[in-house]
Each structure stands twice: as C-alpha cells, then as structure tokens.
Amino acid sequence: MKDLDFSRDKDLAKDFLQNFTDADGEAKYISILQDVANRKLKAIEIDLEDLFHYKDLDEEFVGRVTENTRRYVGIFADAIDELIPEPTEAIQEDDSDVFHTQRAEEGNENPDGTDPRQKMPPEIRRFYEVYIKASSKVQPFTITEVRASHIGQLVKISGIVTRCSDVKPLMKVAVYTCEECGFEIYQEVTARVLMPLFEYPSKRCQVNRAKGHLILQLRASKFLKFQEAKIQELIEHVPKGHIPRAMTVHFRGELTGKVSPGDVVELSGIFLPIPYAGFREMRADLVADTYLETMSISHFKKKYEDYELKGVEEEQIARLAEDGDIYNKLARSLAPEIFGHEDIKTCIYFLI
C-alpha cells in the first residue's frame, strides 16, 4: 500500500472549495467562507455529494474522505485557514479575537523556537467548525448493522432519540502560563480525559535553573459546546425476538441543542472508539466502547410548533372535539401494537 500524500489532498481540497459551483453556477463554498468571515455562519458543511460530482476529483479521494473522515475534517480545516477571505462587513470582536490580536502584537508564539507546545495551534484561532455530511442518496444503517469494520468511517444511521444531556463546555485547547518566565504552553485535547501539565522548563527557565510552575488559563483556553445523547433503533428495524439496540452519540459546536428525546432522526457521523477510564479501564483490558461523532442531523418528525395543519386535518380535529368518546380514542391510540390495557393507557395519556 502506497503512502498517502496529505499535502496533495490538501491542495485538492483547496481547489474544490475555490472552484465548485452549484446548479445555478454560483461558487457555493466561496460564498459560505465569506459569510463565515463576516461572522454570519459558524459551521461549514462539506457535502460528500458535492465532492462526488466535482469533475477534478477522483473516486479515490472521495473514498479516502469517507474512510478516514476525522483526518480529512482537519485537512479541509487547514485548507479553509488559507482560503478564508477578509470580512466585507463590520464585525463585533469577542474575547478570543482580542486574545489572538494581543498574542500577535506581543510576538509570544514559540519564543524559544524549540518546542512545538509553545506554538499557538491553528485550532485555537478558528472561529468556525467543519463538518462532512454523508450523501443523501446513501441508505442509512440500522444500529445493528454498524460493526467494528466501520471504525473511523463516515456512516449514516437512523433511530429515535431516547436521552439527551445538557449542553456543556468541552475543552479543546488548554493554555498554560509559566509563572516563572511568563511564556505560554498550548496543549491540544484529543480525548475525553485530560492529563494537565504542571511543570515545564522553558529555555529561559533552564538557563535560570528554575522549575516553572504552569497555571491553567481558563479564559485563554478554547472550549466547544458539547452534548451527549442516546439513539435507539426504530421498532420496524428490530428483528423479531430481539430488543432494540442503542448507540451513544456526541454533538459538538453548532450541532448541539438540535435534538430532543422522542425525535426520529437520521444522523451522519464518524464511528469511533472511546476507551474506558478509571476502574472500568482495568476490567475492560483491550475492549473499548464506541460512539458516533455527529456531522449532520436530519429530522423525520416535525416538532409541534413547526407543524402546519391542512384543511382536511383541521376538519378531522373539529369532528373529534365534538366526539363524546375522545378520551378513550386517544388512550387506545397509544401503543396500538400492545393489545388491551386500556386503563393503563388512559393513565399514561393523562400523565402526558
């Protein structure tokens, strides 16, 4: 197997972003990048269907994106860093913009020139997120069909959301300051568990024979919005005699807060392993849990506030309102696949 040239793939990604045009002949991604630069958008969604139809890309490139999606999210992000235009509108600077401006003026990036941890990583400068969306023409997997062979790949699954956590901050880049010399250290967080740095002797600390104690700077560190959810197989996808399987799903950034328990959704994302931690790690040995890092969300079931009634539906509701047996009919409509138990269904209806 030949070695992959990721620098060449980065050039292919840049060419695609610059030259891809939609059905109307408009430069789709150049327009998106301008909206991002003007702070109108925070998410850049790369549609796999667009990659497939772009004439200057071969199927092998699309295959690499599908099979090694997390790496290519980073490649597209690096390409966007070089292509992002200057804003054409006045923008409101936030704390992170001020922080980056100060660092550029002070020249405090990698002052020793020896350690990569003293260089500000590109991730901390980015004010946008990159997602790769699976093709809409691909049939989604059931959770049972997702196997170990799909690790690292972009997959699409469908199911019903059964549980959602609150939206919480997730540290992406930790920034430390040496209390001895004042230099800064950057630590990229790639897992759910962080091992903080405590001592790091810079070149100046070594000359002064001092051990610099590192202080975590929360205001300077970068955090992303994070939410965890459980998605369960739909009843019609469960084989007879089996119970529905569930999968852990992670949402980050602009995808948080988009789903609620009871939503029937179709998710595309990267199927990844997550090692156990603590006492579970000692018992698990080489076994790891899995989760889906979501890249896109499609809803099948509208929320009540988004639903628009048609004329026929309004007439049916008006007739039901005049029906004296409406409570029993509503109770019987709950879980119709379960025969009987009208009293229990009536109680559940009133609890709802």
Short mmCIF file of C-alpha atoms in Angstrom, two decimals:
data_model
loop_
_atom_site.label_atom_id
_atom_site.label_comp_id
_atom_site.label_asym_id
_atom_site.label_seq_id
_atom_site.Cartn_x
_atom_site.Cartn_y
_atom_site.Cartn_z
CA MET A 1 0.00 0.00 0.00
CA LYS A 2 1.49 3.35 -1.08
CA ASP A 3 1.93 6.22 1.36
CA LEU A 4 -0.77 8.87 1.22
CA ASP A 5 0.26 12.40 0.27
CA PHE A 6 -1.87 14.50 2.59
CA SER A 7 -0.31 17.74 1.30
CA ARG A 8 -1.59 16.87 -2.18
CA ASP A 9 -5.02 16.09 -0.75
CA LYS A 10 -4.96 19.48 0.96
CA ASP A 11 -4.35 21.11 -2.43
CA LEU A 12 -7.26 19.10 -3.88
CA ALA A 13 -9.47 20.30 -1.02
CA LYS A 14 -8.47 23.92 -1.69
CA ASP A 15 -9.20 23.54 -5.40
CA PHE A 16 -12.63 22.07 -4.62
CA LEU A 17 -13.53 24.85 -2.18
CA GLN A 18 -12.43 27.56 -4.62
CA ASN A 19 -13.94 26.22 -7.84
CA PHE A 20 -17.02 24.13 -7.01
CA THR A 21 -20.22 25.66 -8.41
CA ASP A 22 -23.80 24.64 -7.66
CA ALA A 23 -26.65 24.08 -10.14
CA ASP A 24 -27.09 27.85 -10.53
CA GLY A 25 -23.42 28.35 -11.39
CA GLU A 26 -22.67 30.03 -8.06
CA ALA A 27 -19.42 29.44 -6.17
CA LYS A 28 -21.08 27.64 -3.25
CA TYR A 29 -18.22 27.33 -0.78
CA ILE A 30 -16.59 30.70 -1.55
CA SER A 31 -19.92 32.29 -0.62
CA ILE A 32 -20.05 30.23 2.60
CA LEU A 33 -16.48 31.25 3.51
CA GLN A 34 -17.38 34.92 3.05
CA ASP A 35 -20.37 34.52 5.37
CA VAL A 36 -18.08 32.85 7.90
CA ALA A 37 -15.57 35.70 7.64
CA ASN A 38 -18.43 38.16 8.26
CA ARG A 39 -19.43 36.07 11.33
CA LYS A 40 -22.84 35.22 9.88
CA LEU A 41 -22.07 31.49 9.98
CA LYS A 42 -20.05 29.33 12.36
CA ALA A 43 -20.41 25.96 10.61
CA ILE A 44 -19.01 24.91 7.22
CA GLU A 45 -20.68 21.73 5.96
CA ILE A 46 -18.83 19.85 3.20
CA ASP A 47 -21.38 17.76 1.33
CA LEU A 48 -19.98 14.41 0.16
CA GLU A 49 -22.39 14.59 -2.79
CA ASP A 50 -20.61 17.77 -3.97
CA LEU A 51 -17.23 16.03 -3.74
CA PHE A 52 -18.56 13.14 -5.81
CA HIS A 53 -19.83 15.41 -8.60
CA TYR A 54 -16.78 17.67 -8.77
CA LYS A 55 -15.07 16.80 -12.04
CA ASP A 56 -11.48 17.43 -10.87
CA LEU A 57 -11.67 14.91 -8.00
CA ASP A 58 -11.34 11.18 -8.49
CA GLU A 59 -13.32 8.50 -6.66
CA GLU A 60 -10.22 7.56 -4.65
CA PHE A 61 -10.20 10.97 -2.95
CA VAL A 62 -13.88 10.65 -2.07
CA GLY A 63 -13.18 7.15 -0.76
CA ARG A 64 -10.36 8.42 1.46
CA VAL A 65 -12.62 11.12 2.87
CA THR A 66 -15.28 8.51 3.65
CA GLU A 67 -12.90 6.00 5.24
CA ASN A 68 -10.70 8.44 7.21
CA THR A 69 -13.15 11.23 7.90
CA ARG A 70 -11.64 12.71 11.08
CA ARG A 71 -8.27 13.25 9.36
CA TYR A 72 -9.95 14.90 6.38
CA VAL A 73 -12.01 17.20 8.59
CA GLY A 74 -8.62 18.54 9.72
CA ILE A 75 -7.33 18.70 6.12
CA PHE A 76 -10.35 20.73 5.00
CA ALA A 77 -9.96 22.98 8.06
CA ASP A 78 -6.29 23.63 7.16
CA ALA A 79 -7.33 24.43 3.58
CA ILE A 80 -10.03 26.83 4.83
CA ASP A 81 -7.48 28.59 7.07
CA GLU A 82 -5.59 29.57 3.89
CA LEU A 83 -8.70 30.49 1.89
CA ILE A 84 -10.77 32.42 4.44
CA PRO A 85 -11.27 35.94 2.99
CA GLU A 86 -11.19 39.26 4.79
CA PRO A 87 -14.55 40.38 6.21
CA THR A 88 -16.55 42.71 3.99
CA GLU A 89 -18.72 43.94 6.87
CA ALA A 90 -18.03 45.37 10.30
CA ILE A 91 -17.77 42.57 12.86
CA GLN A 92 -18.05 42.59 16.64
CA GLU A 93 -14.83 41.27 18.16
CA ASP A 94 -15.17 38.82 21.04
CA ASP A 95 -12.70 37.85 23.77
CA SER A 96 -10.92 35.29 21.57
CA ASP A 97 -10.31 37.88 18.83
CA VAL A 98 -8.75 40.27 21.36
CA PHE A 99 -6.64 37.43 22.78
CA HIS A 100 -5.24 36.47 19.35
CA THR A 101 -4.55 40.10 18.45
CA GLN A 102 -2.58 40.60 21.66
CA ARG A 103 -0.53 37.47 21.07
CA ALA A 104 0.30 38.59 17.52
CA GLU A 105 1.38 42.04 18.76
CA GLU A 106 3.46 40.64 21.62
CA GLY A 107 5.13 38.01 19.44
CA ASN A 108 4.68 35.48 22.22
CA GLU A 109 4.35 32.49 19.90
CA ASN A 110 7.15 29.93 20.35
CA PRO A 111 9.65 32.45 21.79
CA ASP A 112 12.33 29.78 22.28
CA GLY A 113 11.76 28.37 18.81
CA THR A 114 12.46 24.89 20.10
CA ASP A 115 9.25 23.34 21.39
CA PRO A 116 6.06 22.92 19.34
CA ARG A 117 3.98 23.22 22.53
CA GLN A 118 4.95 26.90 22.67
CA LYS A 119 3.43 27.49 19.22
CA MET A 120 -0.22 28.53 19.09
CA PRO A 121 -2.14 25.67 17.39
CA PRO A 122 -4.41 26.53 14.44
CA GLU A 123 -7.42 25.13 16.30
CA ILE A 124 -7.39 27.93 18.87
CA ARG A 125 -7.56 30.60 16.15
CA ARG A 126 -10.53 29.10 14.34
CA PHE A 127 -13.89 30.75 14.88
CA TYR A 128 -15.71 28.18 12.75
CA GLU A 129 -16.35 24.43 12.68
CA VAL A 130 -16.05 21.99 9.78
CA TYR A 131 -18.42 19.09 9.20
CA ILE A 132 -18.51 16.49 6.41
CA LYS A 133 -22.03 15.39 5.52
CA ALA A 134 -22.78 11.94 4.09
CA SER A 135 -24.54 11.70 0.73
CA SER A 136 -28.32 11.94 0.86
CA LYS A 137 -28.54 9.07 -1.64
CA VAL A 138 -26.91 6.57 0.73
CA GLN A 139 -29.29 4.36 2.67
CA PRO A 140 -28.81 4.71 6.46
CA PHE A 141 -27.64 1.77 8.53
CA THR A 142 -29.59 0.39 11.42
CA ILE A 143 -27.58 0.44 14.65
CA THR A 144 -27.26 -3.36 14.49
CA GLU A 145 -25.58 -3.11 11.06
CA VAL A 146 -22.79 -0.78 12.29
CA ARG A 147 -19.79 -3.00 13.05
CA ALA A 148 -16.11 -2.78 14.03
CA SER A 149 -15.13 -2.58 10.35
CA HIS A 150 -16.77 0.88 10.22
CA ILE A 151 -14.41 2.36 12.84
CA GLY A 152 -13.14 5.72 11.61
CA GLN A 153 -15.55 5.86 8.68
CA LEU A 154 -18.38 8.22 7.86
CA VAL A 155 -21.64 6.33 8.42
CA LYS A 156 -25.32 7.24 8.39
CA ILE A 157 -27.79 5.79 10.89
CA SER A 158 -31.45 6.34 11.71
CA GLY A 159 -33.28 5.95 15.00
CA ILE A 160 -35.17 7.67 17.79
CA VAL A 161 -33.53 9.85 20.43
CA THR A 162 -34.18 8.44 23.89
CA ARG A 163 -31.99 10.64 26.11
CA CYS A 164 -30.11 13.96 25.88
CA SER A 165 -27.69 15.56 28.29
CA ASP A 166 -27.41 19.28 28.95
CA VAL A 167 -25.12 21.31 26.69
CA LYS A 168 -21.78 21.63 28.49
CA PRO A 169 -18.36 23.14 27.67
CA LEU A 170 -15.71 20.75 26.34
CA MET A 171 -12.07 21.86 26.43
CA LYS A 172 -10.42 21.76 23.00
CA VAL A 173 -7.12 23.55 23.69
CA ALA A 174 -5.67 24.11 27.15
CA VAL A 175 -3.47 27.18 27.62
CA TYR A 176 -0.93 27.38 30.46
CA THR A 177 1.26 30.24 31.66
CA CYS A 178 4.65 29.66 33.26
CA GLU A 179 4.69 31.68 36.49
CA GLU A 180 8.49 31.88 36.34
CA CYS A 181 9.12 33.27 32.85
CA GLY A 182 5.59 34.20 31.67
CA PHE A 183 5.70 32.13 28.49
CA GLU A 184 2.63 30.21 27.35
CA ILE A 185 2.21 26.50 26.62
CA TYR A 186 -0.58 25.05 24.49
CA GLN A 187 -1.97 21.54 24.93
CA GLU A 188 -4.45 20.21 22.36
CA VAL A 189 -7.08 17.92 23.91
CA THR A 190 -7.89 14.97 21.66
CA ALA A 191 -9.68 12.71 24.17
CA ARG A 192 -12.35 12.97 26.86
CA VAL A 193 -9.67 12.64 29.56
CA LEU A 194 -7.07 15.38 30.09
CA MET A 195 -3.76 14.92 31.88
CA PRO A 196 -2.86 18.51 32.89
CA LEU A 197 0.69 19.81 32.68
CA PHE A 198 2.24 21.05 35.93
CA GLU A 199 5.92 21.67 35.27
CA TYR A 200 7.54 22.65 32.01
CA PRO A 201 11.04 24.16 31.98
CA SER A 202 11.37 26.59 29.06
CA LYS A 203 14.77 27.56 27.69
CA ARG A 204 14.81 30.64 29.90
CA CYS A 205 13.87 28.55 32.95
CA GLN A 206 16.69 26.13 32.18
CA VAL A 207 19.21 28.97 31.94
CA ASN A 208 17.97 30.38 35.25
CA ARG A 209 17.88 26.86 36.74
CA ALA A 210 14.29 27.33 37.77
CA LYS A 211 11.33 24.98 37.55
CA GLY A 212 8.47 26.89 36.03
CA HIS A 213 5.10 26.01 37.54
CA LEU A 214 2.32 26.06 34.95
CA ILE A 215 -1.01 27.77 35.67
CA LEU A 216 -4.05 26.82 33.59
CA GLN A 217 -5.60 29.92 31.97
CA LEU A 218 -9.29 29.14 31.51
CA ARG A 219 -10.09 32.47 29.84
CA ALA A 220 -7.42 31.88 27.21
CA SER A 221 -8.27 28.19 26.64
CA LYS A 222 -10.69 27.17 23.91
CA PHE A 223 -13.95 25.38 24.70
CA LEU A 224 -16.61 23.87 22.45
CA LYS A 225 -20.27 23.26 23.20
CA PHE A 226 -20.80 19.55 23.84
CA GLN A 227 -23.85 17.33 24.23
CA GLU A 228 -24.24 13.57 24.62
CA ALA A 229 -27.34 11.63 23.58
CA LYS A 230 -28.62 8.08 23.15
CA ILE A 231 -30.23 6.96 19.91
CA GLN A 232 -32.25 3.72 19.70
CA GLU A 233 -33.30 1.57 16.78
CA LEU A 234 -36.77 2.09 15.39
CA ILE A 235 -39.28 -0.65 16.16
CA GLU A 236 -39.64 -1.57 12.48
CA HIS A 237 -35.87 -2.21 12.23
CA VAL A 238 -35.66 -4.62 15.18
CA PRO A 239 -35.63 -8.33 14.23
CA LYS A 240 -38.31 -10.48 15.81
CA GLY A 241 -37.35 -11.76 19.24
CA HIS A 242 -34.70 -9.05 19.76
CA ILE A 243 -34.66 -5.89 21.82
CA PRO A 244 -33.77 -2.50 20.26
CA ARG A 245 -30.08 -1.63 20.36
CA ALA A 246 -28.83 1.83 21.33
CA MET A 247 -25.76 3.91 20.49
CA THR A 248 -24.08 6.84 22.21
CA VAL A 249 -23.98 9.99 20.08
CA HIS A 250 -21.85 13.10 20.58
CA PHE A 251 -22.83 16.55 19.31
CA ARG A 252 -20.34 19.42 19.20
CA GLY A 253 -20.48 23.09 18.41
CA GLU A 254 -23.41 24.27 16.30
CA LEU A 255 -24.99 20.79 16.28
CA THR A 256 -25.80 20.91 20.00
CA GLY A 257 -29.35 21.56 21.09
CA LYS A 258 -30.81 20.35 17.79
CA VAL A 259 -32.45 17.13 19.05
CA SER A 260 -34.78 16.21 21.92
CA PRO A 261 -35.97 12.88 23.35
CA GLY A 262 -38.62 11.42 21.05
CA ASP A 263 -37.18 12.90 17.84
CA VAL A 264 -36.88 10.48 14.90
CA VAL A 265 -33.64 11.47 13.21
CA GLU A 266 -31.12 10.44 10.58
CA LEU A 267 -27.54 11.16 11.63
CA SER A 268 -24.33 11.05 9.64
CA GLY A 269 -21.10 10.96 11.60
CA ILE A 270 -17.80 9.28 12.35
CA PHE A 271 -17.98 5.93 14.15
CA LEU A 272 -15.19 6.00 16.75
CA PRO A 273 -13.93 4.01 19.76
CA ILE A 274 -13.70 5.56 23.21
CA PRO A 275 -11.52 3.82 25.81
CA TYR A 276 -12.87 3.17 29.27
CA ALA A 277 -11.47 5.24 32.14
CA GLY A 278 -10.89 4.65 35.85
CA PHE A 279 -11.78 1.26 37.34
CA ARG A 280 -13.67 0.25 34.19
CA GLU A 281 -10.41 0.59 32.26
CA MET A 282 -8.69 -2.02 34.45
CA ARG A 283 -11.50 -4.54 33.88
CA ALA A 284 -12.02 -3.79 30.17
CA ASP A 285 -8.45 -4.71 29.10
CA LEU A 286 -8.36 -4.13 25.30
CA VAL A 287 -12.12 -3.64 24.90
CA ALA A 288 -13.37 -0.14 24.08
CA ASP A 289 -16.80 1.42 23.91
CA THR A 290 -17.98 3.16 20.71
CA TYR A 291 -19.86 6.34 19.83
CA LEU A 292 -20.91 8.40 16.82
CA GLU A 293 -19.36 11.85 16.42
CA THR A 294 -22.18 13.61 14.59
CA MET A 295 -21.56 15.55 11.38
CA SER A 296 -25.15 16.29 10.28
CA ILE A 297 -28.74 15.90 11.51
CA SER A 298 -31.95 15.33 9.55
CA HIS A 299 -35.33 15.29 11.30
CA PHE A 300 -38.14 12.98 10.16
CA LYS A 301 -40.66 14.01 12.79
CA LYS A 302 -41.56 17.68 13.00
CA LYS A 303 -41.97 19.44 16.30
CA TYR A 304 -45.46 20.54 17.22
CA GLU A 305 -44.67 24.23 16.79
CA ASP A 306 -43.32 23.57 13.27
CA TYR A 307 -46.32 21.54 12.14
CA GLU A 308 -48.81 23.23 9.80
CA LEU A 309 -52.32 21.81 9.70
CA LYS A 310 -54.04 21.27 6.36
CA GLY A 311 -57.75 21.88 5.76
CA VAL A 312 -58.68 18.19 5.95
CA GLU A 313 -56.74 17.77 9.22
CA GLU A 314 -58.46 20.78 10.79
CA GLU A 315 -61.86 19.30 9.89
CA GLN A 316 -60.90 15.94 11.48
CA ILE A 317 -59.77 17.66 14.69
CA ALA A 318 -63.02 19.66 14.82
CA ARG A 319 -65.06 16.43 14.49
CA LEU A 320 -63.02 14.72 17.20
CA ALA A 321 -63.55 17.70 19.52
CA GLU A 322 -67.31 17.13 19.28
CA ASP A 323 -66.99 13.38 19.90
CA GLY A 324 -68.03 12.32 23.40
CA ASP A 325 -65.64 9.33 23.34
CA ILE A 326 -62.49 11.32 22.56
CA TYR A 327 -60.57 10.35 25.74
CA ASN A 328 -60.97 6.61 25.12
CA LYS A 329 -59.96 7.01 21.47
CA LEU A 330 -56.84 8.94 22.45
CA ALA A 331 -55.93 6.32 25.05
CA ARG A 332 -56.38 3.45 22.54
CA SER A 333 -54.14 5.28 20.07
CA LEU A 334 -51.18 4.93 22.47
CA ALA A 335 -49.00 1.90 21.61
CA PRO A 336 -51.62 0.27 19.34
CA GLU A 337 -49.29 -2.71 18.86
CA ILE A 338 -49.96 -3.65 22.52
CA PHE A 339 -53.41 -5.24 22.83
CA GLY A 340 -55.70 -4.18 25.67
CA HIS A 341 -54.53 -2.42 28.86
CA GLU A 342 -56.94 0.48 28.25
CA ASP A 343 -56.82 1.59 31.90
CA ILE A 344 -53.02 1.83 31.84
CA LYS A 345 -53.05 3.67 28.52
CA THR A 346 -55.63 6.14 29.85
CA CYS A 347 -53.40 6.85 32.87
CA ILE A 348 -50.37 7.34 30.60
CA TYR A 349 -52.37 9.70 28.39
CA PHE A 350 -53.31 11.90 31.33
CA LEU A 351 -49.73 11.86 32.61
CA ILE A 352 -48.54 13.07 29.21
#
